PDB file of C-alpha atoms in Angstrom:
ATOM      1  CA  MET A   1      16.704  50.399  26.498  1.00 81.00           C
ATOM      2  CA  LEU A   2      13.351  49.624  24.826  1.00 79.00           C
ATOM      3  CA  GLN A   3      13.167  53.126  23.387  1.00 82.00           C
ATOM      4  CA  ARG A   4      16.674  52.775  21.983  1.00 86.00           C
ATOM      5  CA  LEU A   5      15.751  49.455  20.348  1.00 85.00           C
ATOM      6  CA  LYS A   6      12.662  51.061  18.791  1.00 86.00           C
ATOM      7  CA  THR A   7      14.812  53.875  17.406  1.00 91.00           C
ATOM      8  CA  VAL A   8      17.291  51.421  15.877  1.00 88.00           C
ATOM      9  CA  LEU A   9      14.498  49.349  14.319  1.00 92.00           C
ATOM     10  CA  LEU A  10      12.815  52.468  12.954  1.00 92.00           C
ATOM     11  CA  ARG A  11      16.069  53.624  11.372  1.00 93.00           C
ATOM     12  CA  LEU A  12      16.655  50.194   9.845  1.00 94.00           C
ATOM     13  CA  LEU A  13      13.134  50.193   8.425  1.00 94.00           C
ATOM     14  CA  LEU A  14      13.611  53.673   6.993  1.00 94.00           C
ATOM     15  CA  ALA A  15      16.959  52.679   5.465  1.00 96.00           C
ATOM     16  CA  PHE A  16      15.361  49.584   3.913  1.00 94.00           C
ATOM     17  CA  CYS A  17      12.547  51.660   2.402  1.00 95.00           C
ATOM     18  CA  LEU A  18      14.923  54.306   1.032  1.00 96.00           C
ATOM     19  CA  LEU A  19      17.295  51.719  -0.425  1.00 96.00           C
ATOM     20  CA  THR A  20      14.657  49.528  -2.064  1.00 96.00           C
ATOM     21  CA  VAL A  21      12.379  52.286  -3.346  1.00 96.00           C
ATOM     22  CA  GLY A  22      15.397  54.290  -4.525  1.00 96.00           C
ATOM     23  CA  SER A  23      16.714  51.255  -6.419  1.00 96.00           C
ATOM     24  CA  VAL A  24      13.383  50.858  -8.209  1.00 97.00           C
ATOM     25  CA  LEU A  25      13.115  54.558  -9.020  1.00 97.00           C
ATOM     26  CA  LEU A  26      16.622  54.561 -10.515  1.00 97.00           C
ATOM     27  CA  LEU A  27      15.504  51.890 -12.996  1.00 97.00           C
ATOM     28  CA  ARG A  28      13.122  54.400 -14.550  1.00 97.00           C
ATOM     29  CA  TRP A  29      16.123  55.926 -16.331  1.00 96.00           C
ATOM     30  CA  VAL A  30      19.149  53.650 -15.821  1.00 97.00           C
ATOM     31  CA  PRO A  31      19.512  50.163 -17.355  1.00 97.00           C
ATOM     32  CA  PRO A  32      20.489  47.624 -14.692  1.00 97.00           C
ATOM     33  CA  PRO A  33      24.157  46.590 -15.030  1.00 95.00           C
ATOM     34  CA  THR A  34      23.205  43.184 -13.596  1.00 95.00           C
ATOM     35  CA  THR A  35      20.417  41.487 -11.624  1.00 96.00           C
ATOM     36  CA  ALA A  36      20.136  39.283  -8.549  1.00 95.00           C
ATOM     37  CA  PHE A  37      19.562  36.253 -10.788  1.00 93.00           C
ATOM     38  CA  MET A  38      22.644  37.054 -12.885  1.00 94.00           C
ATOM     39  CA  LEU A  39      24.767  37.478  -9.755  1.00 93.00           C
ATOM     40  CA  ALA A  40      23.552  34.141  -8.359  1.00 90.00           C
ATOM     41  CA  ASP A  41      24.315  32.522 -11.710  1.00 88.00           C
ATOM     42  CA  ARG A  42      27.804  34.045 -11.683  1.00 86.00           C
ATOM     43  CA  VAL A  43      28.484  32.660  -8.198  1.00 85.00           C
ATOM     44  CA  GLU A  44      27.298  29.238  -9.348  1.00 81.00           C
ATOM     45  CA  ARG A  45      29.642  29.369 -12.338  1.00 78.00           C
ATOM     46  CA  LEU A  46      32.583  30.332 -10.126  1.00 78.00           C
ATOM     47  CA  GLY A  47      31.908  27.125  -8.213  1.00 72.00           C
ATOM     48  CA  GLY A  48      32.845  25.144 -11.333  1.00 64.00           C
ATOM     49  CA  GLY A  49      31.116  21.963 -12.401  1.00 59.00           C
ATOM     50  CA  ALA A  50      29.530  21.311 -15.775  1.00 53.00           C
ATOM     51  CA  ARG A  51      28.075  24.787 -16.251  1.00 54.00           C
ATOM     52  CA  VAL A  52      31.115  26.677 -17.557  1.00 53.00           C
ATOM     53  CA  ALA A  53      29.624  28.733 -20.403  1.00 63.00           C
ATOM     54  CA  ALA A  54      30.170  32.483 -20.152  1.00 78.00           C
ATOM     55  CA  GLN A  55      27.252  34.655 -19.120  1.00 88.00           C
ATOM     56  CA  ARG A  56      25.802  36.901 -21.856  1.00 93.00           C
ATOM     57  CA  TYR A  57      23.819  40.104 -21.314  1.00 96.00           C
ATOM     58  CA  ARG A  58      23.418  43.218 -23.459  1.00 96.00           C
ATOM     59  CA  TRP A  59      20.898  46.007 -22.913  1.00 97.00           C
ATOM     60  CA  VAL A  60      18.850  47.079 -25.937  1.00 97.00           C
ATOM     61  CA  PRO A  61      16.332  49.981 -25.886  1.00 97.00           C
ATOM     62  CA  LEU A  62      12.753  48.969 -26.638  1.00 97.00           C
ATOM     63  CA  GLU A  63      12.791  51.029 -29.863  1.00 97.00           C
ATOM     64  CA  GLU A  64      15.510  48.710 -31.185  1.00 97.00           C
ATOM     65  CA  ILE A  65      13.541  45.521 -30.460  1.00 98.00           C
ATOM     66  CA  ALA A  66      11.021  44.061 -32.917  1.00 97.00           C
ATOM     67  CA  TYR A  67       7.454  44.707 -31.754  1.00 96.00           C
ATOM     68  CA  SER A  68       6.729  40.979 -31.907  1.00 97.00           C
ATOM     69  CA  VAL A  69       9.147  40.267 -29.030  1.00 97.00           C
ATOM     70  CA  PRO A  70       7.397  42.080 -26.144  1.00 97.00           C
ATOM     71  CA  LEU A  71       4.044  41.110 -27.658  1.00 97.00           C
ATOM     72  CA  ALA A  72       5.020  37.423 -27.504  1.00 97.00           C
ATOM     73  CA  MET A  73       6.228  37.818 -23.896  1.00 95.00           C
ATOM     74  CA  VAL A  74       2.925  39.334 -22.796  1.00 96.00           C
ATOM     75  CA  ALA A  75       0.895  36.750 -24.733  1.00 95.00           C
ATOM     76  CA  ALA A  76       2.841  33.872 -23.193  1.00 93.00           C
ATOM     77  CA  GLU A  77       3.385  35.101 -19.636  1.00 93.00           C
ATOM     78  CA  ASP A  78       0.786  37.701 -18.658  1.00 94.00           C
ATOM     79  CA  GLN A  79      -2.070  38.581 -20.987  1.00 93.00           C
ATOM     80  CA  LYS A  80      -3.591  40.973 -18.433  1.00 93.00           C
ATOM     81  CA  PHE A  81      -0.350  42.953 -18.121  1.00 94.00           C
ATOM     82  CA  PRO A  82      -1.788  46.201 -19.582  1.00 92.00           C
ATOM     83  CA  GLN A  83      -4.746  46.167 -17.159  1.00 91.00           C
ATOM     84  CA  HIS A  84      -3.518  44.919 -13.782  1.00 90.00           C
ATOM     85  CA  PHE A  85      -1.505  46.767 -11.151  1.00 88.00           C
ATOM     86  CA  GLY A  86       1.174  44.130 -10.699  1.00 88.00           C
ATOM     87  CA  PHE A  87      -0.986  41.342  -9.308  1.00 89.00           C
ATOM     88  CA  ASP A  88      -3.507  39.050 -11.032  1.00 82.00           C
ATOM     89  CA  LEU A  89      -5.651  37.767  -8.173  1.00 74.00           C
ATOM     90  CA  ALA A  90      -7.689  35.454 -10.410  1.00 70.00           C
ATOM     91  CA  ALA A  91      -4.505  33.807 -11.723  1.00 63.00           C
ATOM     92  CA  LEU A  92      -3.136  33.434  -8.182  1.00 61.00           C
ATOM     93  CA  GLN A  93      -6.352  31.772  -7.006  1.00 62.00           C
ATOM     94  CA  ALA A  94      -6.363  29.429 -10.008  1.00 63.00           C
ATOM     95  CA  ALA A  95      -2.715  28.499  -9.368  1.00 55.00           C
ATOM     96  CA  ALA A  96      -3.416  27.846  -5.669  1.00 54.00           C
ATOM     97  CA  ALA A  97      -6.365  25.589  -6.539  1.00 55.00           C
ATOM     98  CA  HIS A  98      -4.249  23.713  -9.102  1.00 49.00           C
ATOM     99  CA  ASN A  99      -1.325  23.294  -6.699  1.00 52.00           C
ATOM    100  CA  GLN A 100      -3.558  21.849  -3.962  1.00 58.00           C
ATOM    101  CA  LYS A 101      -4.130  18.833  -6.207  1.00 61.00           C
ATOM    102  CA  GLY A 102      -0.410  18.156  -5.807  1.00 58.00           C
ATOM    103  CA  ARG A 103       0.678  16.787  -9.190  1.00 57.00           C
ATOM    104  CA  THR A 104       2.555  19.765 -10.590  1.00 49.00           C
ATOM    105  CA  ILE A 105       3.304  23.263  -9.316  1.00 47.00           C
ATOM    106  CA  ARG A 106       1.917  26.142 -11.346  1.00 48.00           C
ATOM    107  CA  GLY A 107       2.708  29.780 -10.715  1.00 58.00           C
ATOM    108  CA  GLY A 108       0.333  32.722 -10.956  1.00 70.00           C
ATOM    109  CA  SER A 109       2.953  35.451 -11.103  1.00 90.00           C
ATOM    110  CA  THR A 110       2.495  38.450 -13.341  1.00 95.00           C
ATOM    111  CA  LEU A 111       5.196  39.771 -15.612  1.00 96.00           C
ATOM    112  CA  THR A 112       5.923  42.531 -13.059  1.00 96.00           C
ATOM    113  CA  GLN A 113       6.297  39.977 -10.259  1.00 96.00           C
ATOM    114  CA  GLN A 114       8.706  37.956 -12.388  1.00 95.00           C
ATOM    115  CA  LEU A 115      10.696  41.115 -13.089  1.00 97.00           C
ATOM    116  CA  ALA A 116      10.855  41.968  -9.374  1.00 97.00           C
ATOM    117  CA  LYS A 117      12.168  38.480  -8.608  1.00 95.00           C
ATOM    118  CA  ASN A 118      14.751  38.588 -11.401  1.00 96.00           C
ATOM    119  CA  LEU A 119      16.033  42.043 -10.518  1.00 97.00           C
ATOM    120  CA  PHE A 120      16.185  41.916  -6.744  1.00 96.00           C
ATOM    121  CA  LEU A 121      15.571  38.461  -5.269  1.00 94.00           C
ATOM    122  CA  TRP A 122      16.549  34.794  -5.215  1.00 86.00           C
ATOM    123  CA  SER A 123      14.947  31.519  -6.243  1.00 83.00           C
ATOM    124  CA  GLY A 124      12.806  29.733  -3.717  1.00 80.00           C
ATOM    125  CA  ARG A 125       9.335  29.561  -2.241  1.00 82.00           C
ATOM    126  CA  SER A 126       9.637  31.111   1.220  1.00 87.00           C
ATOM    127  CA  TYR A 127       7.145  33.570   2.699  1.00 91.00           C
ATOM    128  CA  LEU A 128       9.948  36.117   3.088  1.00 92.00           C
ATOM    129  CA  ARG A 129      10.794  35.993  -0.614  1.00 93.00           C
ATOM    130  CA  LYS A 130       7.135  36.234  -1.635  1.00 92.00           C
ATOM    131  CA  GLY A 131       6.682  39.202   0.695  1.00 94.00           C
ATOM    132  CA  LEU A 132       9.684  41.005  -0.761  1.00 95.00           C
ATOM    133  CA  GLU A 133       8.489  40.147  -4.266  1.00 96.00           C
ATOM    134  CA  ALA A 134       5.139  41.807  -3.512  1.00 95.00           C
ATOM    135  CA  TRP A 135       6.944  44.869  -2.082  1.00 96.00           C
ATOM    136  CA  PHE A 136       9.144  45.337  -5.160  1.00 97.00           C
ATOM    137  CA  THR A 137       6.245  44.575  -7.518  1.00 97.00           C
ATOM    138  CA  LEU A 138       4.159  47.316  -5.936  1.00 96.00           C
ATOM    139  CA  TRP A 139       6.903  49.911  -6.314  1.00 97.00           C
ATOM    140  CA  LEU A 140       7.723  48.877  -9.881  1.00 97.00           C
ATOM    141  CA  GLU A 141       4.089  49.518 -10.793  1.00 97.00           C
ATOM    142  CA  VAL A 142       3.913  52.793  -8.819  1.00 97.00           C
ATOM    143  CA  LEU A 143       7.152  54.343 -10.055  1.00 97.00           C
ATOM    144  CA  LEU A 144       7.600  52.972 -13.583  1.00 97.00           C
ATOM    145  CA  PRO A 145       5.317  53.158 -16.627  1.00 97.00           C
ATOM    146  CA  LYS A 146       4.191  49.864 -18.145  1.00 97.00           C
ATOM    147  CA  ARG A 147       6.385  50.478 -21.191  1.00 97.00           C
ATOM    148  CA  ARG A 148       9.497  50.688 -18.995  1.00 98.00           C
ATOM    149  CA  ILE A 149       8.531  47.555 -17.048  1.00 98.00           C
ATOM    150  CA  LEU A 150       8.206  45.682 -20.339  1.00 97.00           C
ATOM    151  CA  GLU A 151      11.529  47.089 -21.573  1.00 98.00           C
ATOM    152  CA  LEU A 152      13.257  45.910 -18.402  1.00 98.00           C
ATOM    153  CA  TYR A 153      11.637  42.491 -18.608  1.00 98.00           C
ATOM    154  CA  VAL A 154      12.682  41.664 -22.171  1.00 98.00           C
ATOM    155  CA  ASN A 155      16.213  42.829 -21.362  1.00 98.00           C
ATOM    156  CA  VAL A 156      16.877  40.844 -18.175  1.00 97.00           C
ATOM    157  CA  VAL A 157      14.812  37.647 -18.402  1.00 96.00           C
ATOM    158  CA  GLU A 158      16.784  34.434 -18.939  1.00 95.00           C
ATOM    159  CA  PHE A 159      16.358  32.769 -22.348  1.00 94.00           C
ATOM    160  CA  GLY A 160      18.829  29.929 -21.847  1.00 90.00           C
ATOM    161  CA  ASP A 161      21.865  28.864 -19.869  1.00 88.00           C
ATOM    162  CA  GLY A 162      23.590  32.167 -19.106  1.00 90.00           C
ATOM    163  CA  VAL A 163      21.735  34.069 -21.863  1.00 94.00           C
ATOM    164  CA  TYR A 164      19.964  37.092 -20.391  1.00 96.00           C
ATOM    165  CA  GLY A 165      17.746  39.456 -22.342  1.00 97.00           C
ATOM    166  CA  VAL A 166      16.808  39.669 -25.995  1.00 97.00           C
ATOM    167  CA  GLY A 167      19.992  41.649 -26.724  1.00 97.00           C
ATOM    168  CA  ALA A 168      22.020  38.498 -26.034  1.00 96.00           C
ATOM    169  CA  ALA A 169      19.432  35.924 -27.151  1.00 96.00           C
ATOM    170  CA  ALA A 170      18.809  37.267 -30.676  1.00 97.00           C
ATOM    171  CA  PRO A 171      22.418  36.895 -31.918  1.00 96.00           C
ATOM    172  CA  ALA A 172      23.029  33.737 -29.873  1.00 94.00           C
ATOM    173  CA  TYR A 173      20.078  31.779 -31.250  1.00 95.00           C
ATOM    174  CA  PHE A 174      19.220  33.434 -34.558  1.00 96.00           C
ATOM    175  CA  GLY A 175      22.305  35.388 -35.627  1.00 96.00           C
ATOM    176  CA  LYS A 176      20.237  38.587 -35.773  1.00 95.00           C
ATOM    177  CA  THR A 177      19.802  41.860 -33.962  1.00 97.00           C
ATOM    178  CA  PRO A 178      16.642  42.136 -31.806  1.00 97.00           C
ATOM    179  CA  ALA A 179      15.177  44.579 -34.347  1.00 97.00           C
ATOM    180  CA  ARG A 180      15.181  41.891 -37.070  1.00 97.00           C
ATOM    181  CA  LEU A 181      13.423  39.137 -35.134  1.00 97.00           C
ATOM    182  CA  GLY A 182      10.219  37.824 -36.692  1.00 96.00           C
ATOM    183  CA  GLU A 183       7.025  36.497 -35.131  1.00 96.00           C
ATOM    184  CA  ARG A 184       8.177  32.847 -35.135  1.00 96.00           C
ATOM    185  CA  GLU A 185      11.492  33.701 -33.487  1.00 96.00           C
ATOM    186  CA  SER A 186       9.751  35.872 -30.897  1.00 97.00           C
ATOM    187  CA  ALA A 187       7.357  33.015 -30.127  1.00 96.00           C
ATOM    188  CA  LEU A 188      10.287  30.611 -29.697  1.00 95.00           C
ATOM    189  CA  LEU A 189      11.903  32.970 -27.199  1.00 96.00           C
ATOM    190  CA  ALA A 190       8.641  33.269 -25.261  1.00 95.00           C
ATOM    191  CA  ALA A 191       8.197  29.487 -25.260  1.00 94.00           C
ATOM    192  CA  VAL A 192      11.339  28.866 -23.167  1.00 93.00           C
ATOM    193  CA  LEU A 193      10.426  31.347 -20.413  1.00 92.00           C
ATOM    194  CA  PRO A 194       8.736  28.855 -18.050  1.00 89.00           C
ATOM    195  CA  ASN A 195      12.029  26.941 -17.714  1.00 86.00           C
ATOM    196  CA  PRO A 196      14.896  28.431 -19.759  1.00 85.00           C
ATOM    197  CA  ARG A 197      17.471  25.919 -18.493  1.00 81.00           C
ATOM    198  CA  ARG A 198      15.374  22.957 -19.494  1.00 80.00           C
ATOM    199  CA  TYR A 199      13.688  24.087 -22.722  1.00 77.00           C
ATOM    200  CA  ARG A 200      15.894  24.738 -25.728  1.00 76.00           C
ATOM    201  CA  ILE A 201      15.431  26.989 -28.757  1.00 77.00           C
ATOM    202  CA  GLU A 202      15.809  24.925 -31.921  1.00 68.00           C
TER     203      GLU A 202
END
């Protein structure tokens, strides 16, 4: 009986590894049709209430996005992005020290960690979610080049209520294609990232 249980658990673990790692590897070539955050948002919208605006998302290759956009994202969210391997230990320690004081909560997540959460996970602060975030972050860094991670990030991150990725944000807020965005507009997009449902682009 114990041996049978071990076999079942081993198979489940293997299936989990194949499914999760395979999903990350696929993103090296295939744009995601949706993300976990978009799906959760869709479910919330189906529930009705005040948030009735349609969800907007359009994939745009990095070559068709103004250089100032990913540059602003890195400058605002993760200045060590080109150097680290998915985790910024110094930033995590600084965030932990800040949070112990108890006034406000500050995160120490890297851009890759934020991408992992957006693509595959849910909101919240449980140990399970943080563990899965670390797992997906590791494989994103192992299997994808930095350029692809950045391309995924600027395409799936939320810039406002139901507005996902620069392909949707550029026409929604500025009436432009992502290729025509300037430095000021890129900075405005980056500025809302800490809380896109509270901060507004004006």
